[in-house]
Amino acid sequence: MGKKRDYRRTILVVDDEEVNRRILGMIAEPEYEVIYAENGVTAMQQIRAHASMLSLILLDLMMPEMDGFEVLESLRNDPVLSGIPVIVLTSDHSAEIKSLELGAADFLEKPYDLPEVILARISHSIALSENSRIIQATENDALTDLYTREFFFEYGHQYDHHHSDLAMDAIVLNFNRFHLVNELYGRAFGDRVLKKIGGGIREIIEEAGGIACRYDADTFYIYLSHQQDYEGLLKRIQQGLSELLQAPEVRLRMGIYPDTYRSVTLEQRFERALQACNSLRAQFGAAFAIYDMEMHEREVYSARLLEDFEEALKNKQFRVLYQPKYDIRGSKPRLCSAEALITWQHPEFGRVRPDAFIPLFEENGLIQKLDRYVWKEATLQIKNWKESFGVTVPISVNVSRVDIYDPDMAEYIMELVEENDIAVQEYLLEITESAYTDNSRQIVQVVKELRAAGFQVEMDDFGSGYSSLNMLTALPLDALKLDMAFIHNISVDNKEMRMVELVLEIAEFLGVPVIAEGVETVDQYELLKNAGCDIIQGYYFSRPIPPEEFGRLIRQETEGQERIR
Ligand code: C2E
Ligand code: CA
Ligand code: CA
C-alpha cells in the first residue's frame, strides 16, 4: 500500500547559471519543494521570507552582485538564519576550507556527481541539522520525560520521514476533570498521577514504536504504531494508575484517529483524534472513541457551513424570527416583548438550526458579523412595527460571549438604536450565564457601560452555569432568564420546581424579574404562574415566527395602546 508522505521539506537553490539551477532542480524536485535564486541578493530575500520553513540551502560561490561567501557571512551573523544548513557548490578545491570556516555544512563539487549521491548528501545535512536542533531545545517535559508539545510535531514529521511505510495511529489521551485530583489531593499528588501516566505511555511506545508528548496539563498525544486492541491499551495505562487512585476516580478518555490515510497532515490527524476524544466528554469512567464516518461527516458539514457563510449573508439566507414573551403578572397574559432568533435557510441543507452553526461561528469569529446583522434587523423591525401598528414591541437580541471581546460593540449598538430613533429601553440584550463565569471582569465592564447608556441586560440560560450568589449580587443585570432544562422537568414539588422557586427568591432579593423560557404545556404555565414567575416565553404561546406573522399577535393585543407593556 503506497502511502503519501505529507511533509515535504523546502530547499533553496542559489546559482547564477540557469543550467545549474535546472540540473539541481531536476534532481531535487521529486523529493523536495524547491525554490530558486539567481544571485546572493535575491537569495537573502528568499531566505528571510522563508526562514521558518527552509530546511537547506544549496549555494553557488561565484556569483555577480553578492557572492556565496558574503551570503555565508550574513547567515552566520544572524541568530535565526545561522541554523539553516548550507551546502556549497564549487569547482574550486581551495574554496572548500574557507566555506567550511564560514559555517557551510558540506560541499558538492562541479561537475555534479550522480543524482543519488547529491540527494544523499542533501538529506544527510538536513538530518544532522534537525537532530542538533532537537538536542538543543527543551526537548522533554520535566514531569513525564515525554516530549514537549513544541517538539512533538517536529519529531513526528521526522518520524514519518524515516518510517514512511509504517502504519501509525494518532491518539489523544485525556484525564477528564483532572483539576479535581489536584483539588482533592493536592498538586504534588496530581504530579505523581501524571508521571505515572507518562511512564505507562513510555513503556508502550518503547515496545510498539512511536513517540509521545504531554500536550498540556492533563492531555497526552501519542503517535503509535497501528494497534488492534485499543481497549487493552487503555487498560494498560489505567492499570498503572489504580495503584495510586481508586478506580471510580480514574477517568481516562482516549480518542483515536487510526492509520487510515496519511493524505491528511499529522496535525490534522491529531485534531481528529482530539475530536474523537472530545466526543466522550459526557461519559463516565474510562472510554475510548475512534474517529468515524459520523465525525468526519460532521467535520465536512461544519466546513461547508463556514465556507457558505459569506454567500448566505449576502443572499439573505439568514432570517430573523421573533418569539413573543408574555407578562403573566396580571389577570391576563400580555405580550410584552420578543426575542430575535436567527435561522438559516440553506439552499442545499434546508433549515439549519442555530445550535448547528452558532458554536462553530463563535470559534471562528464569524459570529460578530452575524450578530451585528441580527441586531440591525431587530432595530429595523422595532421601527417597522412602530410605523405599522403605532406601538413599540421591545426586542431582545442575543449577545454571544465572543461579542464581549469586541471593543466597539457597545458603541455599535448605541449608534444602531440612535439612527433608527429607538429608545434604549426598547432594546434588550441577552447574555448567557456561562459568559459571565468565563470572563467576569470584561463582561461586567461591558454590561455596566451598556446599562449606563440605558439598555437592559437579561442573564440568559440562568442555572446552567456556575454563578455563585456572591457573584450575582455584584453583577449588573436587569432580569434572570431561567434555563430551559429546569422548565422541561418541573412538576409539583420536584427537585426542578424547587430550583425554580430558589431562583425566584434570588431574583426577588436582587429586585429583578424572572423570565421562564421553553414553556410548552398548560401545566408548566400554571406551576410557574403560581410560583410567582413574571414573564413566560415558549411554544405554549408561540414558536419563533417570521415578522409578518408576529404582526398578527400585535394586532390581537393592541387596541388603542401606545406601547406594549
Ligand atoms: P436561547 O437564546 O436560549 O434561545 C431559546 C431557544 O429555545 C430557541 O432555540 C427557541 O426556538 C427555543 N424555544 C423557545 N421556546 C421553546 C419551547 O417551548 N420548547 C423548546 N423545546 N424550545 C423552545 P433556537 O432558535 O434553536 O436557538 C438556539 C440558541 O442559539 C439560542 O438559545 C441562542 O443561544 C442561540 N442563538 C439564536 N439566535 C442567535 C443570534 O442571533 N445570535 C447569537 N449569538 N445566538 C443566537
Ligand atoms: Ca436567548
Ligand atoms: Ca436561553
PDB file of N, CA and C in Angstrom, residues 352-394:
ATOM      1  N   VAL A 352     -31.300  25.146   8.755  1.00  0.00           N
ATOM      2  CA  VAL A 352     -30.241  24.766   9.700  1.00  0.00           C
ATOM      3  C   VAL A 352     -30.485  25.494  11.007  1.00  0.00           C
ATOM      4  N   ARG A 353     -30.528  24.729  12.100  1.00  0.00           N
ATOM      5  CA  ARG A 353     -30.819  25.347  13.395  1.00  0.00           C
ATOM      6  C   ARG A 353     -29.585  26.035  13.976  1.00  0.00           C
ATOM      7  N   PRO A 354     -29.827  27.076  14.746  1.00  0.00           N
ATOM      8  CA  PRO A 354     -28.681  27.836  15.278  1.00  0.00           C
ATOM      9  C   PRO A 354     -27.685  26.984  16.069  1.00  0.00           C
ATOM     10  N   ASP A 355     -28.183  25.967  16.754  1.00  0.00           N
ATOM     11  CA  ASP A 355     -27.252  25.157  17.535  1.00  0.00           C
ATOM     12  C   ASP A 355     -26.185  24.502  16.662  1.00  0.00           C
ATOM     13  N   ALA A 356     -26.497  24.335  15.362  1.00  0.00           N
ATOM     14  CA  ALA A 356     -25.527  23.720  14.456  1.00  0.00           C
ATOM     15  C   ALA A 356     -24.458  24.700  13.992  1.00  0.00           C
ATOM     16  N   PHE A 357     -24.791  25.995  13.985  1.00  0.00           N
ATOM     17  CA  PHE A 357     -23.780  26.921  13.452  1.00  0.00           C
ATOM     18  C   PHE A 357     -23.290  27.980  14.432  1.00  0.00           C
ATOM     19  N   ILE A 358     -24.076  28.311  15.451  1.00  0.00           N
ATOM     20  CA  ILE A 358     -23.615  29.361  16.387  1.00  0.00           C
ATOM     21  C   ILE A 358     -22.282  28.983  17.068  1.00  0.00           C
ATOM     22  N   PRO A 359     -22.174  27.786  17.647  1.00  0.00           N
ATOM     23  CA  PRO A 359     -20.900  27.453  18.304  1.00  0.00           C
ATOM     24  C   PRO A 359     -19.729  27.459  17.316  1.00  0.00           C
ATOM     25  N   LEU A 360     -20.005  27.014  16.093  1.00  0.00           N
ATOM     26  CA  LEU A 360     -18.994  26.988  15.036  1.00  0.00           C
ATOM     27  C   LEU A 360     -18.534  28.408  14.685  1.00  0.00           C
ATOM     28  N   PHE A 361     -19.497  29.290  14.554  1.00  0.00           N
ATOM     29  CA  PHE A 361     -19.156  30.677  14.213  1.00  0.00           C
ATOM     30  C   PHE A 361     -18.493  31.387  15.388  1.00  0.00           C
ATOM     31  N   GLU A 362     -18.805  30.928  16.576  1.00  0.00           N
ATOM     32  CA  GLU A 362     -18.140  31.531  17.737  1.00  0.00           C
ATOM     33  C   GLU A 362     -16.660  31.182  17.722  1.00  0.00           C
ATOM     34  N   GLU A 363     -16.364  29.956  17.323  1.00  0.00           N
ATOM     35  CA  GLU A 363     -14.966  29.544  17.242  1.00  0.00           C
ATOM     36  C   GLU A 363     -14.192  30.345  16.210  1.00  0.00           C
ATOM     37  N   ASN A 364     -14.886  30.719  15.156  1.00  0.00           N
ATOM     38  CA  ASN A 364     -14.191  31.351  14.048  1.00  0.00           C
ATOM     39  C   ASN A 364     -14.369  32.862  13.963  1.00  0.00           C
ATOM     40  N   GLY A 365     -15.037  33.394  14.942  1.00  0.00           N
ATOM     41  CA  GLY A 365     -15.189  34.841  14.979  1.00  0.00           C
ATOM     42  C   GLY A 365     -16.236  35.382  14.009  1.00  0.00           C
ATOM     43  N   LEU A 366     -16.849  34.499  13.199  1.00  0.00           N
ATOM     44  CA  LEU A 366     -17.867  34.976  12.262  1.00  0.00           C
ATOM     45  C   LEU A 366     -19.110  35.463  13.007  1.00  0.00           C
ATOM     46  N   ILE A 367     -19.260  35.005  14.229  1.00  0.00           N
ATOM     47  CA  ILE A 367     -20.462  35.343  14.986  1.00  0.00           C
ATOM     48  C   ILE A 367     -20.645  36.850  15.106  1.00  0.00           C
ATOM     49  N   GLN A 368     -19.536  37.571  15.182  1.00  0.00           N
ATOM     50  CA  GLN A 368     -19.652  39.028  15.315  1.00  0.00           C
ATOM     51  C   GLN A 368     -20.418  39.631  14.149  1.00  0.00           C
ATOM     52  N   LYS A 369     -20.073  39.141  12.968  1.00  0.00           N
ATOM     53  CA  LYS A 369     -20.709  39.665  11.775  1.00  0.00           C
ATOM     54  C   LYS A 369     -22.189  39.303  11.755  1.00  0.00           C
ATOM     55  N   LEU A 370     -22.461  38.036  12.116  1.00  0.00           N
ATOM     56  CA  LEU A 370     -23.835  37.570  12.103  1.00  0.00           C
ATOM     57  C   LEU A 370     -24.665  38.310  13.160  1.00  0.00           C
ATOM     58  N   ASP A 371     -24.102  38.459  14.340  1.00  0.00           N
ATOM     59  CA  ASP A 371     -24.849  39.140  15.393  1.00  0.00           C
ATOM     60  C   ASP A 371     -25.126  40.592  15.027  1.00  0.00           C
ATOM     61  N   ARG A 372     -24.170  41.240  14.416  1.00  0.00           N
ATOM     62  CA  ARG A 372     -24.412  42.628  14.004  1.00  0.00           C
ATOM     63  C   ARG A 372     -25.559  42.702  12.993  1.00  0.00           C
ATOM     64  N   TYR A 373     -25.603  41.676  12.150  1.00  0.00           N
ATOM     65  CA  TYR A 373     -26.708  41.613  11.184  1.00  0.00           C
ATOM     66  C   TYR A 373     -28.053  41.486  11.918  1.00  0.00           C
ATOM     67  N   VAL A 374     -28.101  40.571  12.881  1.00  0.00           N
ATOM     68  CA  VAL A 374     -29.342  40.356  13.632  1.00  0.00           C
ATOM     69  C   VAL A 374     -29.724  41.615  14.416  1.00  0.00           C
ATOM     70  N   TRP A 375     -28.743  42.219  15.040  1.00  0.00           N
ATOM     71  CA  TRP A 375     -29.024  43.419  15.840  1.00  0.00           C
ATOM     72  C   TRP A 375     -29.626  44.519  14.972  1.00  0.00           C
ATOM     73  N   LYS A 376     -29.093  44.609  13.765  1.00  0.00           N
ATOM     74  CA  LYS A 376     -29.585  45.636  12.852  1.00  0.00           C
ATOM     75  C   LYS A 376     -31.012  45.322  12.401  1.00  0.00           C
ATOM     76  N   GLU A 377     -31.213  44.055  11.999  1.00  0.00           N
ATOM     77  CA  GLU A 377     -32.563  43.643  11.606  1.00  0.00           C
ATOM     78  C   GLU A 377     -33.562  43.942  12.723  1.00  0.00           C
ATOM     79  N   ALA A 378     -33.168  43.661  13.941  1.00  0.00           N
ATOM     80  CA  ALA A 378     -34.072  43.849  15.080  1.00  0.00           C
ATOM     81  C   ALA A 378     -34.436  45.325  15.248  1.00  0.00           C
ATOM     82  N   THR A 379     -33.454  46.208  15.089  1.00  0.00           N
ATOM     83  CA  THR A 379     -33.800  47.631  15.233  1.00  0.00           C
ATOM     84  C   THR A 379     -34.752  48.051  14.119  1.00  0.00           C
ATOM     85  N   LEU A 380     -34.469  47.571  12.900  1.00  0.00           N
ATOM     86  CA  LEU A 380     -35.355  47.921  11.786  1.00  0.00           C
ATOM     87  C   LEU A 380     -36.771  47.396  12.041  1.00  0.00           C
ATOM     88  N   GLN A 381     -36.837  46.214  12.691  1.00  0.00           N
ATOM     89  CA  GLN A 381     -38.138  45.610  12.959  1.00  0.00           C
ATOM     90  C   GLN A 381     -38.938  46.420  13.981  1.00  0.00           C
ATOM     91  N   ILE A 382     -38.243  46.877  15.012  1.00  0.00           N
ATOM     92  CA  ILE A 382     -38.935  47.704  16.017  1.00  0.00           C
ATOM     93  C   ILE A 382     -39.550  48.931  15.323  1.00  0.00           C
ATOM     94  N   LYS A 383     -38.729  49.522  14.469  1.00  0.00           N
ATOM     95  CA  LYS A 383     -39.163  50.716  13.756  1.00  0.00           C
ATOM     96  C   LYS A 383     -40.360  50.404  12.850  1.00  0.00           C
ATOM     97  N   ASN A 384     -40.229  49.292  12.135  1.00  0.00           N
ATOM     98  CA  ASN A 384     -41.271  48.873  11.213  1.00  0.00           C
ATOM     99  C   ASN A 384     -42.612  48.642  11.930  1.00  0.00           C
ATOM    100  N   TRP A 385     -42.569  47.926  13.059  1.00  0.00           N
ATOM    101  CA  TRP A 385     -43.816  47.685  13.799  1.00  0.00           C
ATOM    102  C   TRP A 385     -44.398  48.990  14.352  1.00  0.00           C
ATOM    103  N   LYS A 386     -43.513  49.852  14.753  1.00  0.00           N
ATOM    104  CA  LYS A 386     -43.970  51.128  15.285  1.00  0.00           C
ATOM    105  C   LYS A 386     -44.745  51.876  14.204  1.00  0.00           C
ATOM    106  N   GLU A 387     -44.187  51.820  12.977  1.00  0.00           N
ATOM    107  CA  GLU A 387     -44.851  52.515  11.881  1.00  0.00           C
ATOM    108  C   GLU A 387     -46.157  51.832  11.482  1.00  0.00           C
ATOM    109  N   SER A 388     -46.160  50.492  11.474  1.00  0.00           N
ATOM    110  CA  SER A 388     -47.362  49.783  11.023  1.00  0.00           C
ATOM    111  C   SER A 388     -48.455  49.758  12.073  1.00  0.00           C
ATOM    112  N   PHE A 389     -48.088  49.625  13.348  1.00  0.00           N
ATOM    113  CA  PHE A 389     -49.126  49.416  14.366  1.00  0.00           C
ATOM    114  C   PHE A 389     -49.237  50.556  15.373  1.00  0.00           C
ATOM    115  N   GLY A 390     -48.320  51.468  15.278  1.00  0.00           N
ATOM    116  CA  GLY A 390     -48.360  52.575  16.227  1.00  0.00           C
ATOM    117  C   GLY A 390     -47.987  52.179  17.651  1.00  0.00           C
ATOM    118  N   VAL A 391     -47.390  51.001  17.822  1.00  0.00           N
ATOM    119  CA  VAL A 391     -46.931  50.603  19.163  1.00  0.00           C
ATOM    120  C   VAL A 391     -45.484  50.120  19.083  1.00  0.00           C
ATOM    121  N   THR A 392     -44.853  50.138  20.209  1.00  0.00           N
ATOM    122  CA  THR A 392     -43.493  49.619  20.252  1.00  0.00           C
ATOM    123  C   THR A 392     -43.473  48.244  20.896  1.00  0.00           C
ATOM    124  N   VAL A 393     -42.908  47.291  20.184  1.00  0.00           N
ATOM    125  CA  VAL A 393     -42.645  45.988  20.800  1.00  0.00           C
ATOM    126  C   VAL A 393     -41.145  45.916  21.077  1.00  0.00           C
ATOM    127  N   PRO A 394     -40.756  45.948  22.332  1.00  0.00           N
ATOM    128  CA  PRO A 394     -39.322  45.841  22.609  1.00  0.00           C
ATOM    129  C   PRO A 394     -38.802  44.482  22.137  1.00  0.00           C
TER     130      PRO A 394
END
